[in-house]
Short mmCIF file of C-alpha atoms in Angstrom, two decimals:
data_model
loop_
_atom_site.label_atom_id
_atom_site.label_comp_id
_atom_site.label_asym_id
_atom_site.label_seq_id
_atom_site.Cartn_x
_atom_site.Cartn_y
_atom_site.Cartn_z
CA MET X 1 3.61 17.46 15.66
CA LEU X 2 8.02 16.31 15.37
CA TRP X 3 10.10 16.78 17.69
CA THR X 4 14.40 16.03 17.31
CA PRO X 5 17.47 17.40 18.53
CA ALA X 6 18.37 18.97 15.41
CA GLY X 7 14.68 20.57 14.85
CA GLY X 8 13.01 20.81 17.54
CA LEU X 9 9.25 21.20 17.85
CA GLN X 10 8.35 21.64 13.83
CA VAL X 11 4.23 20.71 13.67
CA LEU X 12 3.17 17.96 10.48
CA GLY X 13 -0.17 19.85 9.10
CA THR X 14 -2.46 17.86 7.19
CA ALA X 15 -2.84 17.39 3.68
CA PHE X 16 -6.45 19.17 1.46
CA GLY X 17 -9.80 17.93 3.07
CA TYR X 18 -8.83 17.02 6.11
CA GLU X 19 -9.14 18.62 9.08
CA ALA X 20 -6.95 16.82 11.31
CA SER X 21 -3.50 14.41 11.48
CA GLN X 22 -2.41 12.63 14.12
CA ALA X 23 1.16 11.01 14.61
CA TYR X 24 2.00 7.01 15.30
CA GLY X 25 5.09 6.10 13.94
CA VAL X 26 8.28 7.85 12.91
CA SER X 27 11.67 6.46 11.38
CA ASP X 28 16.34 6.91 13.13
CA GLY X 29 16.75 10.57 12.71
CA GLY X 30 12.75 11.77 12.41
CA SER X 31 12.96 10.78 8.31
CA VAL X 32 9.88 9.10 8.00
CA VAL X 33 7.12 10.19 10.30
CA VAL X 34 3.29 7.73 9.60
CA GLY X 35 0.01 8.12 10.74
CA ASP X 36 -2.80 9.43 10.44
CA LEU X 37 -5.37 12.61 8.71
CA MET X 38 -8.17 13.18 9.61
CA ARG X 39 -12.35 14.32 8.81
CA ARG X 40 -15.09 14.32 10.37
CA LEU X 41 -18.11 13.18 7.78
CA PRO X 42 -22.43 13.69 7.95
CA GLY X 43 -23.74 12.89 10.62
CA GLY X 44 -20.13 13.24 13.05
CA TYR X 45 -18.01 9.83 12.71
CA TRP X 46 -14.51 10.51 11.10
CA ASP X 47 -12.19 9.09 8.50
CA THR X 48 -9.10 8.15 8.81
CA ALA X 49 -6.52 8.66 5.97
CA ALA X 50 -3.59 6.98 6.35
CA PHE X 51 0.09 8.97 5.47
CA ARG X 52 3.55 9.70 5.54
CA TRP X 53 5.45 12.47 6.17
CA THR X 54 9.32 13.47 4.85
CA PRO X 55 11.42 16.60 4.86
CA LEU X 56 11.15 17.16 1.44
CA GLY X 57 7.84 16.17 0.44
CA GLY X 58 5.41 17.07 2.88
CA MET X 59 2.35 15.89 3.66
CA GLU X 60 1.42 12.99 1.93
CA ARG X 61 -1.32 10.23 1.52
CA LEU X 62 -0.46 6.83 1.58
CA PRO X 63 -2.15 4.68 -1.73
CA ASP X 64 -5.67 2.60 -0.04
CA MET X 65 -7.94 0.71 -1.68
CA GLY X 66 -11.35 3.60 -1.82
CA GLY X 67 -11.98 3.10 2.28
CA ARG X 68 -10.35 3.80 5.42
CA SER X 69 -6.91 2.97 6.31
CA SER X 70 -3.94 3.57 9.07
CA ALA X 71 -0.99 4.13 9.20
CA ARG X 72 0.74 2.22 12.81
CA ALA X 73 4.42 1.61 12.91
CA VAL X 74 7.84 2.25 10.36
CA SER X 75 10.69 0.30 10.13
CA ALA X 76 13.93 2.61 10.64
CA ASP X 77 14.77 3.62 7.06
CA GLY X 78 11.33 4.63 6.62
CA ARG X 79 10.69 1.42 3.22
CA ILE X 80 8.35 -0.38 4.95
CA ILE X 81 4.77 0.68 6.36
CA GLY X 82 2.44 -1.18 8.58
CA GLY X 83 -1.06 -0.19 8.84
CA SER X 84 -4.65 -1.12 8.37
CA VAL X 85 -6.86 -0.63 4.86
CA VAL X 86 -10.85 -1.17 4.57
CA VAL X 87 -11.41 -3.64 1.13
CA GLY X 88 -15.18 -4.43 0.94
CA GLY X 89 -15.85 -2.59 4.02
CA MET X 90 -14.14 -4.57 5.92
CA GLN X 91 -10.50 -4.08 7.42
CA ARG X 92 -7.32 -5.77 6.10
CA ALA X 93 -3.58 -6.27 7.33
CA ALA X 94 -1.40 -3.88 4.75
CA ILE X 95 1.82 -2.71 4.73
CA TRP X 96 2.99 -0.35 2.05
CA ARG X 97 6.09 -0.80 1.35
CA ASP X 98 8.99 2.54 -0.99
CA GLY X 99 4.22 3.81 -1.20
CA VAL X 100 3.43 0.72 -2.86
CA LEU X 101 0.83 -0.60 -0.84
CA HIS X 102 0.31 -4.06 -0.09
CA ASN X 103 -2.91 -5.93 0.88
CA LEU X 104 -0.93 -8.31 4.13
CA HIS X 105 -3.97 -9.94 4.97
CA ASP X 106 -4.71 -11.64 0.88
CA GLU X 107 -0.31 -12.22 0.44
CA LEU X 108 -0.14 -14.54 3.81
CA SER X 109 -3.91 -16.47 2.94
CA ARG X 110 -2.51 -19.06 2.57
CA GLU X 111 -0.58 -19.77 5.92
CA LEU X 112 -3.93 -18.60 7.93
CA GLY X 113 -6.66 -20.78 9.79
CA LEU X 114 -10.39 -21.84 8.56
CA GLY X 115 -12.21 -18.30 9.22
CA GLU X 116 -8.71 -16.77 10.04
CA VAL X 117 -8.32 -12.60 9.17
CA LEU X 118 -4.67 -10.11 9.51
CA VAL X 119 -7.08 -7.28 10.86
CA GLU X 120 -4.24 -4.77 11.59
CA VAL X 121 -0.73 -4.76 11.26
CA THR X 122 0.89 -2.18 15.09
CA ALA X 123 4.46 -2.61 14.33
CA VAL X 124 7.54 -2.88 12.21
CA SER X 125 10.93 -4.32 13.71
CA ARG X 126 13.82 -1.49 12.31
CA ASN X 127 15.10 -3.81 9.35
CA GLY X 128 11.50 -4.45 7.97
CA ARG X 129 11.50 -7.49 7.74
CA PHE X 130 9.25 -8.85 10.02
CA VAL X 131 6.12 -7.19 11.72
CA ALA X 132 3.72 -8.02 14.55
CA GLY X 133 -0.27 -6.89 14.75
CA MET X 134 -4.06 -7.92 15.68
CA GLY X 135 -6.12 -10.45 13.61
CA GLY X 136 -9.48 -12.14 14.66
CA ARG X 137 -11.53 -16.17 14.10
CA GLY X 138 -15.01 -14.89 14.23
CA LEU X 139 -16.01 -13.08 18.04
CA GLU X 140 -12.15 -14.66 18.74
CA ARG X 141 -9.09 -11.61 18.94
CA PHE X 142 -5.43 -13.34 18.26
CA VAL X 143 -1.82 -11.45 17.99
CA PHE X 144 0.60 -12.23 14.88
CA VAL X 145 3.79 -11.92 13.91
CA ALA X 146 4.36 -12.36 10.35
CA GLU X 147 7.85 -12.32 7.92
CA VAL X 148 6.28 -9.19 5.17
CA PRO X 149 6.53 -11.03 2.07
CA GLN X 150 9.56 -10.48 -0.60
CA PRO X 151 9.00 -8.53 -3.54
CA PRO X 152 9.94 -11.99 -6.17
CA GLU X 153 12.12 -11.01 -9.00
CA ALA X 154 11.70 -8.37 -11.49
CA PRO X 155 10.05 -10.51 -15.03
CA GLN X 156 12.18 -10.59 -18.35
CA LEU X 157 11.27 -8.34 -20.77
CA VAL X 158 11.76 -9.95 -23.72
CA ALA X 159 9.63 -7.45 -26.62
CA ILE X 160 8.28 -4.32 -27.38
CA TRP X 161 6.44 -3.33 -29.77
CA PRO X 162 3.60 -0.29 -30.78
CA ILE X 163 0.87 -1.97 -32.28
CA GLU X 164 -1.00 0.07 -35.45
CA GLY X 165 -3.36 2.74 -36.06
CA GLU X 166 -2.21 3.50 -32.26
CA ARG X 167 0.24 5.69 -31.03
CA GLU X 168 -0.31 6.18 -27.40
CA ARG X 169 0.25 2.00 -26.97
CA ALA X 170 2.36 -1.01 -26.99
CA MET X 171 2.80 -4.42 -26.92
CA ILE X 172 5.62 -6.21 -24.31
CA SER X 173 6.01 -9.74 -23.96
CA TRP X 174 7.71 -11.44 -20.95
CA ALA X 175 9.16 -14.85 -19.38
CA PRO X 176 8.63 -14.93 -15.96
CA PRO X 177 11.52 -15.84 -12.97
CA SER X 178 11.67 -19.50 -12.09
CA GLY X 179 8.73 -20.70 -9.52
CA VAL X 180 6.22 -17.59 -10.74
CA THR X 181 2.56 -19.57 -11.00
CA HIS X 182 1.21 -16.07 -11.37
CA TYR X 183 0.45 -12.25 -12.36
CA ARG X 184 -1.17 -9.47 -10.65
CA LEU X 185 -1.18 -6.32 -12.04
CA GLN X 186 -2.27 -3.42 -10.71
CA SER X 187 -3.32 0.37 -13.11
CA ALA X 188 -4.42 3.76 -11.90
CA LEU X 189 -5.46 6.49 -13.41
CA ASP X 190 -2.66 9.23 -10.62
CA PRO X 191 0.85 8.00 -10.19
CA GLY X 192 0.13 8.44 -6.06
CA PHE X 193 -2.99 4.90 -6.78
CA THR X 194 -5.25 6.42 -5.57
CA PHE X 195 -8.02 6.79 -7.54
CA GLY X 196 -9.59 4.50 -10.32
CA VAL X 197 -7.24 1.84 -9.10
CA SER X 198 -8.08 -2.18 -11.42
CA THR X 199 -6.08 -5.72 -11.03
CA LEU X 200 -5.92 -7.36 -12.75
CA GLU X 201 -5.14 -11.31 -11.62
CA PHE X 202 -3.45 -14.39 -14.11
CA PRO X 203 -1.59 -17.28 -14.38
CA ALA X 204 1.61 -17.39 -16.00
CA GLY X 205 2.97 -18.71 -18.81
CA PRO X 206 6.35 -19.86 -20.63
CA TYR X 207 5.54 -15.85 -22.23
CA ASN X 208 3.36 -13.73 -22.00
CA LEU X 209 1.56 -10.68 -24.18
CA LEU X 210 -0.37 -7.68 -22.70
CA PRO X 211 -0.73 -4.15 -24.18
CA VAL X 212 0.13 -0.56 -21.72
CA GLY X 213 -0.38 2.84 -22.11
CA ALA X 214 -2.02 5.17 -21.26
CA PRO X 215 -6.34 4.53 -21.27
CA MET X 216 -8.42 5.38 -24.40
CA TRP X 217 -10.40 8.08 -23.55
CA ASP X 218 -13.95 8.35 -26.49
CA GLY X 219 -14.54 11.94 -24.60
CA GLY X 220 -18.47 10.43 -24.35
#
C-alpha cells in the first residue's frame, strides 16, 4: 500500500502470476515505489521478484537474471533502485538504473578482497550516487558503502550498413570512448529484458564491428 497526503491510501496490487506484494522503498512524493512480488511454490517456499510501481505504469516486474530478485531501496528521483538478484544460485547485490539491471558485485569486483562478495543493497542515497548493504566473506558478514558506478560515455557510431541478403539485420561499426578497454553487450527476446537474456563481453579495439537486428528463426 501507498499513502500520500494528496491521494490518501492506495492499494498497489500485484502482478500476473503472483499472490502478494510488499513495498520496501518509496521515492520523494510517492512517484516510485519498490519492493517484492511474492508467490508460493510447491513445498511451501516463497519466490520473490523485484518490482517498481508508478502511477502511470502501475506494477512492473524488474529485470532479473533468471532467479529470485528483490528491491529494497530507491533514490529520491526514483531512477536508482537497490536490491539483489540470484545468479547461478548465489545472491548478489544489484541496482537498476532507469529500469536496467546492473550486477553491482561484478561491476565492483576489482575493488573487493579475496573471497568477498556483495550480497544485497539495502539503502540508496537521496541523489542515487551511493549505496549501502551487506556483503560476505565465508561465514563472516560485513557492511559496505559504495559509489554507484557511472555509465561510460556512449561509443561514437562510425557507420551502419545492410547485410546483403538479410532484411532484418545490419552491420554497425563504432569507436570506443577514451579509456574504455572492454565492452559488455546484453540482448533479450523481450523489451523488458526478462526473457532470453544473453551477455557478450569482448575487448574494445580502435574500431569494432557487430551484426545487429532481429533473431533468426527457421521454424524448427
